[in-house]
Short mmCIF file of C-alpha atoms in Angstrom, two decimals:
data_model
loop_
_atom_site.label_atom_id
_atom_site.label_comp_id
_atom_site.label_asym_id
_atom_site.label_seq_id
_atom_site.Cartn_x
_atom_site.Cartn_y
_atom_site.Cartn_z
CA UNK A 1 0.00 0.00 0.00
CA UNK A 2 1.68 3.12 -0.90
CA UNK A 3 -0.01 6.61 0.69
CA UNK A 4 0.32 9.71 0.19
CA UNK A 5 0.27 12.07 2.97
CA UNK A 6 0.16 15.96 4.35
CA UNK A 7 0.09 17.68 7.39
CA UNK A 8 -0.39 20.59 9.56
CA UNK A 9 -1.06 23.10 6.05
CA UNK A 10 -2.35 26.21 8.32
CA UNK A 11 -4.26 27.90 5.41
CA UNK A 12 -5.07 31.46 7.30
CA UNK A 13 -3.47 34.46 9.16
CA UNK A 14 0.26 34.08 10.47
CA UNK A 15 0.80 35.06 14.03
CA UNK A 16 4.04 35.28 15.51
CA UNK A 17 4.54 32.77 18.49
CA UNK A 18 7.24 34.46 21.35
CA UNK A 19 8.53 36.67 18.82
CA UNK A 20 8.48 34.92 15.34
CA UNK A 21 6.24 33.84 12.33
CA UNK A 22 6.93 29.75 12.70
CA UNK A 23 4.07 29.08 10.57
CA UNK A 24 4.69 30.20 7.51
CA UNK A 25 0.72 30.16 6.28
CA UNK A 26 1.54 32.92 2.97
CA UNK A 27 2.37 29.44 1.35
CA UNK A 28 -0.22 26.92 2.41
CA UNK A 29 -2.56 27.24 -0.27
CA UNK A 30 -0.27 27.67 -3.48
CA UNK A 31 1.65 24.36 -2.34
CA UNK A 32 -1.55 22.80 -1.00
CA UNK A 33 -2.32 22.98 -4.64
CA UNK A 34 0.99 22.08 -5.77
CA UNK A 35 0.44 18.43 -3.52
CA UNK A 36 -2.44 18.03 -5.42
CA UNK A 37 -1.18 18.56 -9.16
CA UNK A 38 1.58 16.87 -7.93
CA UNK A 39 -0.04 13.41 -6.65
CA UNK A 40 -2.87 13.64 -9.33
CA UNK A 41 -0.29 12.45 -11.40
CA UNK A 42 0.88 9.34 -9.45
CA UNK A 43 -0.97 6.04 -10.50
CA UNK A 44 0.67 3.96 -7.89
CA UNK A 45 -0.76 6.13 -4.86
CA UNK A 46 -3.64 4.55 -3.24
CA UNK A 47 -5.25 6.82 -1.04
CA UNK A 48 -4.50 10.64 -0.05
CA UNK A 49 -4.76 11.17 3.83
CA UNK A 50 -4.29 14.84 5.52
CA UNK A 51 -3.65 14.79 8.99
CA UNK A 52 -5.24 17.57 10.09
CA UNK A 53 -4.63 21.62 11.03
CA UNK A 54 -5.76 22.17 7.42
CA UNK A 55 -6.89 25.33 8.44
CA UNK A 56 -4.88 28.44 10.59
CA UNK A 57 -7.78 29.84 13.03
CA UNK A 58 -9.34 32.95 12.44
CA UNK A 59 -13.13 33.53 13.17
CA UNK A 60 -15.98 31.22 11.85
CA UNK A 61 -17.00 32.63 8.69
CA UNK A 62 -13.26 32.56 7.24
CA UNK A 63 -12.20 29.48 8.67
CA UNK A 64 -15.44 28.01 7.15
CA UNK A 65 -14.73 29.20 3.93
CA UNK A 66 -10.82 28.02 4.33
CA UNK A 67 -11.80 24.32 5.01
CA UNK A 68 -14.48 24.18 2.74
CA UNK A 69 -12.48 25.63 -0.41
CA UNK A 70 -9.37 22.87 0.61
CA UNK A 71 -11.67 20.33 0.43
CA UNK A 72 -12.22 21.66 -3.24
CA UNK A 73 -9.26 21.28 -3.71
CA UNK A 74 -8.54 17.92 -2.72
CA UNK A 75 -11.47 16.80 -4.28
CA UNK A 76 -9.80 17.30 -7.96
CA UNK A 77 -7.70 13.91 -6.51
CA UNK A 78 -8.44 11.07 -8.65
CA UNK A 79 -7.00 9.10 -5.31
CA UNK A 80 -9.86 8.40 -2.43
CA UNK A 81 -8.46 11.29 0.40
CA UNK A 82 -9.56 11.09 4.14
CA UNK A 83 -9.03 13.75 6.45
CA UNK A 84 -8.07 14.04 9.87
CA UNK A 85 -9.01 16.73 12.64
CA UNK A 86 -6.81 18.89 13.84
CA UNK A 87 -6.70 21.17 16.69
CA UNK A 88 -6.91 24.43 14.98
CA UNK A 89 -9.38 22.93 13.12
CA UNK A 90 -11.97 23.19 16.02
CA UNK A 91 -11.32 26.84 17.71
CA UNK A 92 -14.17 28.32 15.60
CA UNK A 93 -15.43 25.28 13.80
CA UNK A 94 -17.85 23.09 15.21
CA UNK A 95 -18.11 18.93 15.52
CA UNK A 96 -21.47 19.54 13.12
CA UNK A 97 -19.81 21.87 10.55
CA UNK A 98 -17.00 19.84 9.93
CA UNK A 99 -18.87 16.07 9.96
CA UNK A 100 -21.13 17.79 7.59
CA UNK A 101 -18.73 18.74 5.27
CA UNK A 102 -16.79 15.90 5.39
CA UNK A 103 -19.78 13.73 5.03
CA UNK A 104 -18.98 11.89 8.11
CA UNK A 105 -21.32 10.13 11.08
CA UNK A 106 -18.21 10.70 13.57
CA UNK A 107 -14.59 12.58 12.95
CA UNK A 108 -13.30 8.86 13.94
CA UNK A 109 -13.72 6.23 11.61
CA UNK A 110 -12.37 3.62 9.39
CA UNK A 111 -11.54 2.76 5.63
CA UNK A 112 -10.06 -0.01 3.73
CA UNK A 113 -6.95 -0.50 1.56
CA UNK A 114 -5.19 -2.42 -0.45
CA UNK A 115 -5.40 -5.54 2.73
CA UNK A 116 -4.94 -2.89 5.41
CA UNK A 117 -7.59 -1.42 7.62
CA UNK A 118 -6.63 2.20 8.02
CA UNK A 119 -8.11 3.73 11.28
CA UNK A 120 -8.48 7.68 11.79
CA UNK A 121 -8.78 8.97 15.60
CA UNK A 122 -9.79 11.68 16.43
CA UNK A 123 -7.93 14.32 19.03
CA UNK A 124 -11.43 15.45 21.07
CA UNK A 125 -9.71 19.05 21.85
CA UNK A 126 -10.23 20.30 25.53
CA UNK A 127 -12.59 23.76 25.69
CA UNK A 128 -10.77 27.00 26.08
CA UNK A 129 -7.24 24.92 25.48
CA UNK A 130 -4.99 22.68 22.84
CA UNK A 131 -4.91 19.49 25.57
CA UNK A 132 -6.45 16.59 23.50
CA UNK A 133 -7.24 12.75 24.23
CA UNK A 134 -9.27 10.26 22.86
CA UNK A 135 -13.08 9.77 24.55
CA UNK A 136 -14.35 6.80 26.23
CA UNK A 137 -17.10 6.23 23.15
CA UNK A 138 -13.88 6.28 21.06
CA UNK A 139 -11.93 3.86 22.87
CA UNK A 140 -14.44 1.89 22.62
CA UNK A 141 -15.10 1.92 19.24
CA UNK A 142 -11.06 1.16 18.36
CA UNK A 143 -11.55 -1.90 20.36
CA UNK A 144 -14.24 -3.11 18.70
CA UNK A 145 -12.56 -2.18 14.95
CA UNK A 146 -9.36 -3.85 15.83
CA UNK A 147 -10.71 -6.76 17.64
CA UNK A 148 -13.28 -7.34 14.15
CA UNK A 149 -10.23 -6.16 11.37
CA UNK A 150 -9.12 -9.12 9.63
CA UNK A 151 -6.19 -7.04 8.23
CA UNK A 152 -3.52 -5.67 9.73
CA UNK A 153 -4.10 -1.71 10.91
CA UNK A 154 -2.79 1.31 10.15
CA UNK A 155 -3.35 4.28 13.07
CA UNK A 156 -4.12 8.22 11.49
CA UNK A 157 -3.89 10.66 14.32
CA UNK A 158 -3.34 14.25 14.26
CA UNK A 159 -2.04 14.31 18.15
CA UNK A 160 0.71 11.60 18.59
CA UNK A 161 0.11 8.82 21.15
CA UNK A 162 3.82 8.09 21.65
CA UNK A 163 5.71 9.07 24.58
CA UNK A 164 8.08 12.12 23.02
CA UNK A 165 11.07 14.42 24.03
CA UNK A 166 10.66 18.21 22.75
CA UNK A 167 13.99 19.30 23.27
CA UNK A 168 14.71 21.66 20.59
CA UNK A 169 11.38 22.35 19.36
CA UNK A 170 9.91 25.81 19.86
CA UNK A 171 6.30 24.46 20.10
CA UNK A 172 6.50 22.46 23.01
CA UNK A 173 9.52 22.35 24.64
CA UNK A 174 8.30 24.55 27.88
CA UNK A 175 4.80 22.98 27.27
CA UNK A 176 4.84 19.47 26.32
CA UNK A 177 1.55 18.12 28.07
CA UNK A 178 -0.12 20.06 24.77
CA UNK A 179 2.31 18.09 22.02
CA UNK A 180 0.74 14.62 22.88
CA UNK A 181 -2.44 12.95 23.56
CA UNK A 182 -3.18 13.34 27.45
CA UNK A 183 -4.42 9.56 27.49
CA UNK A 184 -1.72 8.38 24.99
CA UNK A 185 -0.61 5.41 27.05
CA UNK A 186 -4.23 3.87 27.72
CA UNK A 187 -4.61 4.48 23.93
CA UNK A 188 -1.16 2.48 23.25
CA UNK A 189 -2.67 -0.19 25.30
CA UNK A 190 -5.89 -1.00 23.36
CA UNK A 191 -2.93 -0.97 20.09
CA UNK A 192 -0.63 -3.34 21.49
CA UNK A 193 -3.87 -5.41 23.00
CA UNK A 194 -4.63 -5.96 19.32
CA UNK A 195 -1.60 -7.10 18.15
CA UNK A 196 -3.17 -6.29 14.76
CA UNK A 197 -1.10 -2.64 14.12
CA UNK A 198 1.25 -1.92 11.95
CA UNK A 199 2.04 1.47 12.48
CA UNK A 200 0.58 4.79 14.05
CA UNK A 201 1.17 7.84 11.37
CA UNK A 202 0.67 11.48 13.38
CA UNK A 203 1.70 15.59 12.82
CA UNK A 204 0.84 18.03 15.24
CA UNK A 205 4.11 18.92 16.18
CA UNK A 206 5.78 19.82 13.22
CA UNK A 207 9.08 18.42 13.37
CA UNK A 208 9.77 14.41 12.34
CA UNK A 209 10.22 12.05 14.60
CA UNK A 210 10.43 7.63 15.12
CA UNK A 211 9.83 6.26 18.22
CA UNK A 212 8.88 2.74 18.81
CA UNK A 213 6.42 1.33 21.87
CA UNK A 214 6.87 -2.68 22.00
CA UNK A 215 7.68 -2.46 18.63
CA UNK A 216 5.01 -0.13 17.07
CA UNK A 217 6.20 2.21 15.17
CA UNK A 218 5.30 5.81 15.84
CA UNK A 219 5.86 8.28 13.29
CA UNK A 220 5.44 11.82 13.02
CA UNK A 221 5.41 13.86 10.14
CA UNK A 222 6.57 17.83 9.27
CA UNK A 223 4.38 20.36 8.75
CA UNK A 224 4.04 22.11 5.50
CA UNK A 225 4.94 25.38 6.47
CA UNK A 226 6.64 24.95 9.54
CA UNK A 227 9.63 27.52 8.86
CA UNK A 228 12.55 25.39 9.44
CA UNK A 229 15.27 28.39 9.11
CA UNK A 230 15.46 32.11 7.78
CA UNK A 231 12.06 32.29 6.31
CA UNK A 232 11.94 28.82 4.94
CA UNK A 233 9.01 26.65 4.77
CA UNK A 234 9.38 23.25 5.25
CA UNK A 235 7.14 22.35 1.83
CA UNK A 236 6.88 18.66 3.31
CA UNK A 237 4.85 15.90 2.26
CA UNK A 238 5.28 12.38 2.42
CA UNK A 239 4.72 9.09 0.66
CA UNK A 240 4.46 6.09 2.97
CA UNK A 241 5.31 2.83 1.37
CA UNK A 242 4.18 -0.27 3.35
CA UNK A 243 5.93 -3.43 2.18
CA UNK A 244 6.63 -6.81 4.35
CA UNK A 245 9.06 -5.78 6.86
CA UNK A 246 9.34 -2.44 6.66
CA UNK A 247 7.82 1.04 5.78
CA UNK A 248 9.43 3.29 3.43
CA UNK A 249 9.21 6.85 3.98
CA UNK A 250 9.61 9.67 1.41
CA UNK A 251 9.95 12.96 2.46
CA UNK A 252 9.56 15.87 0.02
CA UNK A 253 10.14 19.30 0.32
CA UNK A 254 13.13 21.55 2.49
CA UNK A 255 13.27 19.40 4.97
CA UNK A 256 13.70 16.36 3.09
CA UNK A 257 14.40 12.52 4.27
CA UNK A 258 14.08 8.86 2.79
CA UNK A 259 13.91 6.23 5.75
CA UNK A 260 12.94 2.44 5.73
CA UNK A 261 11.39 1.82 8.77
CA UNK A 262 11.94 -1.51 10.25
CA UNK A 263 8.61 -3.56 11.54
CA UNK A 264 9.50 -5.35 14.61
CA UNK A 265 7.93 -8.40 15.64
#
């Protein structure tokens, strides 16, 4: 199964964050569309998946019209694309608006591919803050997917559910309870219960990193337009090759990479 993947694209106002413009949102739309005209030319890619913070935060009616015309644009994929919440996502936004658009019952669900199931949490933000975790009902519905999936499972998440240093990155280095999934390790649990995933795939934090929990791999992926140095954005995107063994990783963009990714038994 190969997939093609983007994260954290911020289309919206920059703000500067202690001092700086880190998100460097004057480029999300031209490359969101560059992605697009980009993968709409790969036959091999099976399925598109965007991994949430699509949208920068600004009040409802623009950040309604921001979503709504990036789902335009990722409609013009010939790929199927799925799309995960992200934090910024829901300031102004609402559970309603969004599983309308999306043409979802719930913002967590499940899809099939090429002999994987791929599953898509959902990072229930707290009110008035960015701490996340995943809900009781939710829980409860991974159980139930992984313990019925005949295939093995791939994990979508916007917030990672790994256990992460942030040493070095400007996000969450003096905050790091709002980097990571408060419930991450009960969450790890029901995935290692299973025995049935392959690998959890998250952003949020815009930096890459690997970790591994009893041999899951946990992988998270760059922003778009995280500015990595003097005013540069990051332009990443990745393809995620999943092959017996291993998972190749192609990173595009300034802050390029190609890593196999050994699956551990």
């Amino acid at each position: 199964m190969k997939v093609a993947v983007i994260a954290d694209v911020h289309i919206g106002p920059e703000k500067e964050f202690k001092g700086k413009i880190l998100k460097l949102s004057r480029h999300s739309e031209s490359e969101l569309k560059r992605f697009i005209n980009k993968v709409s030319e790969m036959t091999d890619i099976d399925a598109v998946v965007e991994l949430g913070d699509l949208i920068q935060e600004q009040d409802y009616k623009t950040d309604a019209k921001n979503y709504q015309d990036a789902l335009n644009e990722f409609k013009k994929l010939p790929q199927s694309t799925y799309h995960v919440i992200g934090n910024h996502d829901q300031v102004f936004l609402g559970d309603e608006d969004l599983r309308f658009w999306l043409g979802l019952d719930h913002l967590f669900y499940s899809f099939d591919c090429d002999g994987y199931k791929c599953v898509v949490l959902f990072s229930e933000r707290r009110m008035h803050n960015f701490l996340a975790r995943v809900g009781i009902a939710q829980l409860d519905w991974l159980k139930k997917e992984l313990k019925e999936s005949k295939k093995p499972v791939i994990i979508f998440a916007h917030y990672p559910v790994d256990d992460q240093s942030f040493e070095g990155n400007p996000w969450f280095e003096e905050r790091p309870e709002l980097g990571l999934t408060e419930n991450r390790a009960e969450v790890r649990k029901v995935l290692e219960d299973s025995g049935k995933v392959v690998a959890v795939i998250s952003a949020h934090n815009h930096w890459y990193k690997l970790n591994y929990h009893n041999n899951i791999p946990y992988i998270t992926l760059q922003s778009l337009v995280e500015n990595i140095g003097d005013n540069t954005p990051a332009l990443s995107w990745s393809i995620l090759t999943f092959e017996p063994g291993k998972i190749n990783l192609q990173t595009f963009g300034n802050d390029s990479r190609e890593v196999n990714i050994p699956l551990k038994k």
